[in-house]
Short mmCIF file of C-alpha atoms and ligand atoms in Angstrom, two decimals:
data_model
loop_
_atom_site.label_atom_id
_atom_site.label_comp_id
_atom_site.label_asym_id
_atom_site.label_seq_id
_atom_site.Cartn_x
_atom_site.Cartn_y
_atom_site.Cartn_z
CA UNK A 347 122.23 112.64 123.27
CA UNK A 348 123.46 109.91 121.42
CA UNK A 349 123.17 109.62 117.58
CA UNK A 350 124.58 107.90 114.39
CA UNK A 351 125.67 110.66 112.00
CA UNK A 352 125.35 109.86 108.15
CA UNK A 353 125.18 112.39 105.19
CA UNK A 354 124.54 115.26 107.77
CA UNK A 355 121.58 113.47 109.11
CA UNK A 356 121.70 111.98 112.73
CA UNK A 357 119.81 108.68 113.00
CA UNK A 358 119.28 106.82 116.28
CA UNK A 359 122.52 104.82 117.55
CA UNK A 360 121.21 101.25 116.65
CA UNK A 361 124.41 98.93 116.87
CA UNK A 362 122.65 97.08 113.49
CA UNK A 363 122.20 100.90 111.52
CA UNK A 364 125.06 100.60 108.78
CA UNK A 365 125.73 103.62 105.89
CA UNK A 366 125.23 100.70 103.23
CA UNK A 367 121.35 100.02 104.17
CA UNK A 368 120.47 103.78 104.31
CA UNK A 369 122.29 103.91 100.70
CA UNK A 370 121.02 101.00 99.12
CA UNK A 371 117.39 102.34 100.39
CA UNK A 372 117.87 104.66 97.75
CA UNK A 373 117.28 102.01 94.76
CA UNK A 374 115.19 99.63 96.93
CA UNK A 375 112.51 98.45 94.13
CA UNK A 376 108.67 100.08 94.97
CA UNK A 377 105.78 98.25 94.30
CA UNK A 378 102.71 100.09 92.69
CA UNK A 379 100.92 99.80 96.60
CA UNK A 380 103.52 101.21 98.50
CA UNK A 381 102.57 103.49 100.99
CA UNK A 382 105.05 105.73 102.84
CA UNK A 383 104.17 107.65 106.37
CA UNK A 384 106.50 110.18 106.09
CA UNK A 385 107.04 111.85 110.09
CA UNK A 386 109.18 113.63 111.80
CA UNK A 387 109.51 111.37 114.94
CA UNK A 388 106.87 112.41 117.88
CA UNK A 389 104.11 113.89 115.46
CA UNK A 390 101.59 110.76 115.64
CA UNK A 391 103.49 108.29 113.33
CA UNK A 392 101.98 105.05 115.15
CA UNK A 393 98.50 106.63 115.23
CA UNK A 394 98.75 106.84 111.79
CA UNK A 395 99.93 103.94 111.06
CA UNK A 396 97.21 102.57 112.80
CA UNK A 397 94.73 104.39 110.41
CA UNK A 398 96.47 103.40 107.45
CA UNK A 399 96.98 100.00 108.41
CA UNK A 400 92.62 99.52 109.18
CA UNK A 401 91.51 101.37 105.83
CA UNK A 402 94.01 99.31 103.70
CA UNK A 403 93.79 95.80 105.16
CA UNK A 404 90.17 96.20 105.99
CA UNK A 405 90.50 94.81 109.35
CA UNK A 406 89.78 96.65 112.72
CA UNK A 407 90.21 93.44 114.87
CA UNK A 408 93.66 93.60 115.84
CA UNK A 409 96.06 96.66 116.49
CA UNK A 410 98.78 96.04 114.01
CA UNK A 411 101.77 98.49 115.41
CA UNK A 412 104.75 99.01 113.01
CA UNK A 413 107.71 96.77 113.77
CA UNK A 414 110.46 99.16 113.03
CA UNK A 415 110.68 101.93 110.67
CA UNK A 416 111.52 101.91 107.10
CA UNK A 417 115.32 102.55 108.25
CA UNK A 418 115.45 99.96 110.93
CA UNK A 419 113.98 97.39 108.38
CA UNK A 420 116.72 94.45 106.88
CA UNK A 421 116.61 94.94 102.83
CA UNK A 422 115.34 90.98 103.30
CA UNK A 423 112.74 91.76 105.68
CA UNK A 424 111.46 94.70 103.25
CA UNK A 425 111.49 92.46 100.27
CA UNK A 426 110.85 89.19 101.24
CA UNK A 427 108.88 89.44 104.37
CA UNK A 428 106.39 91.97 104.50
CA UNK A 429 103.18 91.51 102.92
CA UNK A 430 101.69 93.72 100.04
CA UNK A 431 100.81 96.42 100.44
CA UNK A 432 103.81 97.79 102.46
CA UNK A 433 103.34 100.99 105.29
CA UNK A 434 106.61 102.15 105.16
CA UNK A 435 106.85 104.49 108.46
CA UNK A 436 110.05 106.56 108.29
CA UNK A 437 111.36 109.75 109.25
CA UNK A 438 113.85 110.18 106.46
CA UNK A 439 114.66 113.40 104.89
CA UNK A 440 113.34 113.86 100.91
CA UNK A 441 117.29 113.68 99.77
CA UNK A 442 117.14 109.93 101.44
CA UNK A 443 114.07 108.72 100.27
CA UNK A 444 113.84 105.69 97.89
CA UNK A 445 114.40 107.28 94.33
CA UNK A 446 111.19 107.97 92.81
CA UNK A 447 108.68 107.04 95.75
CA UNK A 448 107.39 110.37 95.84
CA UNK A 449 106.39 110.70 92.24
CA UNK A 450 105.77 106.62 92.01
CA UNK A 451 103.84 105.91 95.19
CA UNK A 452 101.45 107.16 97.74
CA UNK A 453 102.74 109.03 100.48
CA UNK A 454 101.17 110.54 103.93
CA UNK A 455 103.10 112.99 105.75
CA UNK A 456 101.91 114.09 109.39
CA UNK A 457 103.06 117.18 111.03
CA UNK A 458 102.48 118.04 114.59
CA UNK A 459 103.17 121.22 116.80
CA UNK A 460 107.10 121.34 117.25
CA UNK A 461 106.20 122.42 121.20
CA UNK A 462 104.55 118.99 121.93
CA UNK A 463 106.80 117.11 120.07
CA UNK A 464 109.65 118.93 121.84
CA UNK A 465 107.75 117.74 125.52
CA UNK A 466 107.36 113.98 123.91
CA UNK A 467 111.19 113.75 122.62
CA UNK A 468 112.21 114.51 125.58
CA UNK A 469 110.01 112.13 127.64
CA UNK A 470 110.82 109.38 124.55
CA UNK A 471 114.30 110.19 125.26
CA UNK A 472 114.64 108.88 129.03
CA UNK A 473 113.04 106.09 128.44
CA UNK A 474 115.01 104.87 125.47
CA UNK A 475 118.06 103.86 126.65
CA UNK A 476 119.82 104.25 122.83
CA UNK A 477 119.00 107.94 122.53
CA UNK A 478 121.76 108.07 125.79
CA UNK A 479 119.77 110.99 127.51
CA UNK A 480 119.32 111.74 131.03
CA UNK A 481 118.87 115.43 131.75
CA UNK A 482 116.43 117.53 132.78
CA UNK A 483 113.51 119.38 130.60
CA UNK A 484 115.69 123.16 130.56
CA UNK A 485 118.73 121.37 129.14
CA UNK A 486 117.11 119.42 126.89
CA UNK A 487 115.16 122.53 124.97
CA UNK A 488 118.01 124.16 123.85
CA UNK A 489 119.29 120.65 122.24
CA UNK A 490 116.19 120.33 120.39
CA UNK A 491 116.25 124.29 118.96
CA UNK A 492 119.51 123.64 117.67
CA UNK A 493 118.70 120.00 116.29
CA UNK A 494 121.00 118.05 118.66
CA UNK A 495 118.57 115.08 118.42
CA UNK A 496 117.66 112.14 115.87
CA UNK A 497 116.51 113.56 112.29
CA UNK A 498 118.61 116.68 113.59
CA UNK A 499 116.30 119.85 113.85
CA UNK A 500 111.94 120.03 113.68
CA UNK A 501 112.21 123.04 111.65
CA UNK A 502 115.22 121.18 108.99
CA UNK A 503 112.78 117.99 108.28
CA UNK A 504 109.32 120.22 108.01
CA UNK A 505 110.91 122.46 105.61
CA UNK A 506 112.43 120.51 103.90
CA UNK A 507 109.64 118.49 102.97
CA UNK A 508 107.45 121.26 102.70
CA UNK A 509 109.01 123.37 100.28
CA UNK A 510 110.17 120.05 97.92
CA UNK A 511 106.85 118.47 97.92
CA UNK A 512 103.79 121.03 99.04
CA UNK A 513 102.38 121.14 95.37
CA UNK A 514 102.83 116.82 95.38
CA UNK A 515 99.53 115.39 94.51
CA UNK A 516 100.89 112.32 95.56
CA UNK A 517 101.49 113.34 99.13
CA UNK A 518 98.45 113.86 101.71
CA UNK A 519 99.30 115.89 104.47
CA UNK A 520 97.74 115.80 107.82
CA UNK A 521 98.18 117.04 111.10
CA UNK A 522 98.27 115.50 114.52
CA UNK A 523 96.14 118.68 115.68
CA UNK A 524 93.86 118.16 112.69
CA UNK A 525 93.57 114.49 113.87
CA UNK A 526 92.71 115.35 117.95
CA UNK A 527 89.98 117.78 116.29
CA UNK A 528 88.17 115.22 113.80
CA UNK A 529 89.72 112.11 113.85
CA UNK A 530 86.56 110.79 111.35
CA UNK A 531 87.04 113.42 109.07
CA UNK A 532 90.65 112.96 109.09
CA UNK A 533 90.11 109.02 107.91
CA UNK A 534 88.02 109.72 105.62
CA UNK A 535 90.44 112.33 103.86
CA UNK A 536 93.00 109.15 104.00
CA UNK A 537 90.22 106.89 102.52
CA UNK A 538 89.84 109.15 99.84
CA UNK A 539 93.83 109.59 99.31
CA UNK A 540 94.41 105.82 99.25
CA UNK A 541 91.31 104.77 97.89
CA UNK A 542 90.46 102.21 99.69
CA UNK A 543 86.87 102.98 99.19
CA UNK A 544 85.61 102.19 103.26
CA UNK A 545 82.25 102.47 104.26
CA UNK A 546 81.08 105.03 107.05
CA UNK A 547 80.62 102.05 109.23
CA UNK A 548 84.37 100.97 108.77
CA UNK A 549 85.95 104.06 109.17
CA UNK A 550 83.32 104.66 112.38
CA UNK A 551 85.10 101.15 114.09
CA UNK A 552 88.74 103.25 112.88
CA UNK A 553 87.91 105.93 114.67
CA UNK A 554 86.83 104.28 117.93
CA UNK A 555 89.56 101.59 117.61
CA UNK A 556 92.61 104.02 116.76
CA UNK A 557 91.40 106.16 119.74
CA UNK A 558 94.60 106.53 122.22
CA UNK A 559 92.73 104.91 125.13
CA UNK A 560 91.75 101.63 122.64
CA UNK A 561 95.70 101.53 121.52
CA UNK A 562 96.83 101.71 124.86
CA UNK A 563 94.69 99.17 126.23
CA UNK A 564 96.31 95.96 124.82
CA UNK A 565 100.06 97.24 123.91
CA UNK A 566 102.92 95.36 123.73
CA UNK A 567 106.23 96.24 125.52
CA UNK A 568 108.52 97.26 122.25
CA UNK A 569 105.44 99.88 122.33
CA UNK A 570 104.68 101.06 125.24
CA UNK A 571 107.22 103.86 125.10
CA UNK A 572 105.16 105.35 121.60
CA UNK A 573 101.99 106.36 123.93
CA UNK A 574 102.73 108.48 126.43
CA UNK A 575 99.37 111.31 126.98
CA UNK A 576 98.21 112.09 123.81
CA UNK A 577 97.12 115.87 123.29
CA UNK A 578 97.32 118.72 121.97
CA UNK A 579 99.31 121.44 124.34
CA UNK A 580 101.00 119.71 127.21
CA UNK A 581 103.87 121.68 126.35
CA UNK A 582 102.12 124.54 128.58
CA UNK A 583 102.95 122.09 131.42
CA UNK A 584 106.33 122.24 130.58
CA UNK A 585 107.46 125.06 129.10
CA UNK A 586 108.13 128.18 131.66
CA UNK A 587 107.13 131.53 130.19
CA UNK A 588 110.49 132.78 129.09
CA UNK A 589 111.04 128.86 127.32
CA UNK A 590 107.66 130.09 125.40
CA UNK A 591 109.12 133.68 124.60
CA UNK A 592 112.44 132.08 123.61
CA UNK A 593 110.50 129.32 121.49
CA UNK A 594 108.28 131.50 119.49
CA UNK A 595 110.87 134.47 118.50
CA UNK A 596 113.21 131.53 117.07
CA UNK A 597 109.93 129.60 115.49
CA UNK A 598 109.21 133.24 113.82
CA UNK A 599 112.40 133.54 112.51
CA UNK A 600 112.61 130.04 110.85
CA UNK A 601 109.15 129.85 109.53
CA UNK A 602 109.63 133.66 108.19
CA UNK A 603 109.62 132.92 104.81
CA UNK A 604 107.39 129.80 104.76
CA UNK A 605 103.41 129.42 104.01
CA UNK A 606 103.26 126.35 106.60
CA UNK A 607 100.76 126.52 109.13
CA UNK A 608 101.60 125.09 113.02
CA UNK A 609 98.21 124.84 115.34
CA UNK A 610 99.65 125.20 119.32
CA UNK A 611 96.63 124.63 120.23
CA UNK A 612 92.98 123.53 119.71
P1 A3P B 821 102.89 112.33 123.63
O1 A3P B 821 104.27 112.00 124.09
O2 A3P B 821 102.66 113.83 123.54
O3 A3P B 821 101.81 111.67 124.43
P2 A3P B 821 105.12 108.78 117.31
O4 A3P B 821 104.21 107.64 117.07
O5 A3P B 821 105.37 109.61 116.09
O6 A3P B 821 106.36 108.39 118.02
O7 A3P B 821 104.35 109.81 118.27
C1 A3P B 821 104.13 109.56 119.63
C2 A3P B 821 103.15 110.57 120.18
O8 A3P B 821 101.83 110.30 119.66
C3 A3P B 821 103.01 110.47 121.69
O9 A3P B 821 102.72 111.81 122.13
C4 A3P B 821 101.83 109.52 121.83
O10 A3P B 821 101.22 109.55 123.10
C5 A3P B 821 100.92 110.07 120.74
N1 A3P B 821 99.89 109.10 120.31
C6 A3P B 821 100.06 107.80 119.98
N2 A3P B 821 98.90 107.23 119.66
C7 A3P B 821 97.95 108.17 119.76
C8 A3P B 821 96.53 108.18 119.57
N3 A3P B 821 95.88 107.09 119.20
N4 A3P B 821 95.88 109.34 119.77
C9 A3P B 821 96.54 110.45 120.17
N5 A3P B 821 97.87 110.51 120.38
C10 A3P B 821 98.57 109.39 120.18
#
């Protein structure tokens, strides 16, 4: 794996990725509207950003897929280019956010099962030619337990964020398992949290359009790699039985002393 290293956080090896940007995102100026779709990568950030996108905008016509993440973003681009009000997808930890977002601003954080997103990282991986990975499955398992990867480990970012910001009333939380179970109830949670004020009918075209087989139907390339099968539990596919053994006594002991909840399954 290949990965740019900056305050103890490895970030994906863009040539453009300099330690000034991620610093000066620290004082970038908010605006009231901000919203930020806070992810570790893999958990459903583009689905999301779909939903977001449709109930703030008010338009279901045409899928409007995030051009980079907050991190990949010029400072000019961010200020200048994009249009009010700002989705800011990112996968930074809380330490790296922009000061004050999460007490200023809205901000949506998805989790998703750390088994699945294990199976899509490494799929994501091989087919990203900066992540510089070309193993197999069994030698890429033990990277991801021990956090070789970008945004280091699952169980570092969730934590993290959980245990700064669970009592936030700024920050909705959703799941990717949630979202495969009730999509519609899920948007209308975000509705609610954003206050966009949609009617059924609205967030009825959201559901249908945000559905993986609409997204998938009219990507672009720079996209194609984000949709890959889209469900809950492939990982039993993947993982052998000792992998699962392995997996769980090393999820008990991180989670141990935490109240967060992870759904394997349906
Ligand atoms: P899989 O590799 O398991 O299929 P991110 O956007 O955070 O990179 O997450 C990518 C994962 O979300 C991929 O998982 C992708 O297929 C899945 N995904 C993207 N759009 C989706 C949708 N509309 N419904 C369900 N899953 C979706």
């Amino acid at each position: 794996l290949t990965v740019y290293e900056w305050d103890n956080v490895y970030f994906p090896n863009w040539p453009w990725l300099k330690d000034a940007h991620l610093k000066a995102l620290r004082t970038m100026p908010l605006r009231e509207d901000d919203v930020f779709l806070c992810t570790y990568p893999k958990s459903g950030t583009h689905w999301a950003h779909e939903i977001l996108d449709m109930l703030l905008t008010g338009k279901t016509d045409k899928h409007q897929l995030p051009t980079a993440p907050l991190a990949g973003m010029t400072m000019d681009y961010i200020e200048h280019e994009l249009a009010s009000p700002r989705i800011f997808n990112n996968h930074l930890y809380p330490k790296h956010m922009p000061e004050g977002a999460t007490d200023k601003v809205k901000v949506v954080c998805v989790s998703r099962n750390p088994k699945d997103i294990a199976v899509s990282m490494y799929h994501f991986n091989k087919v990203s030619p900066e992540m510089g990975y070309d193993g197999e499955w069994s030698d890429f398992l033990p990277l991801f337990l021990e956090g070789k990867g970008i945004y280091n480990s699952w169980w570092e970012y969730t934590l993290q964020w959980w245990n700064a910001e669970k009592k936030n009333p700024n920050i909705l939380w959703l799941t990717y398992e949630d979202m495969q179970e009730d999509c519609f109830h899920q948007i209308k949670r975000v509705d609610q949290f954003l206050d966009t004020g949609r009617t059924l009918d609205f967030m009825e075209t959201v559901n249908k359009r945000c559905s993986f087989q609409s997204m998938t139907k009219s990507l672009q390339a720079q996209h194609t790699r984000f949709f890959r099968k889209g469900e809950v539990g492939d990982w039993k596919n993947w993982f052998t039985v000792a992998q699962n053994e392995e997996f769980d006594t090393f999820h008990q002991q991180k989670m141990k002393n935490s109240d967060f909840t992870v759904r394997f399954e349906l």
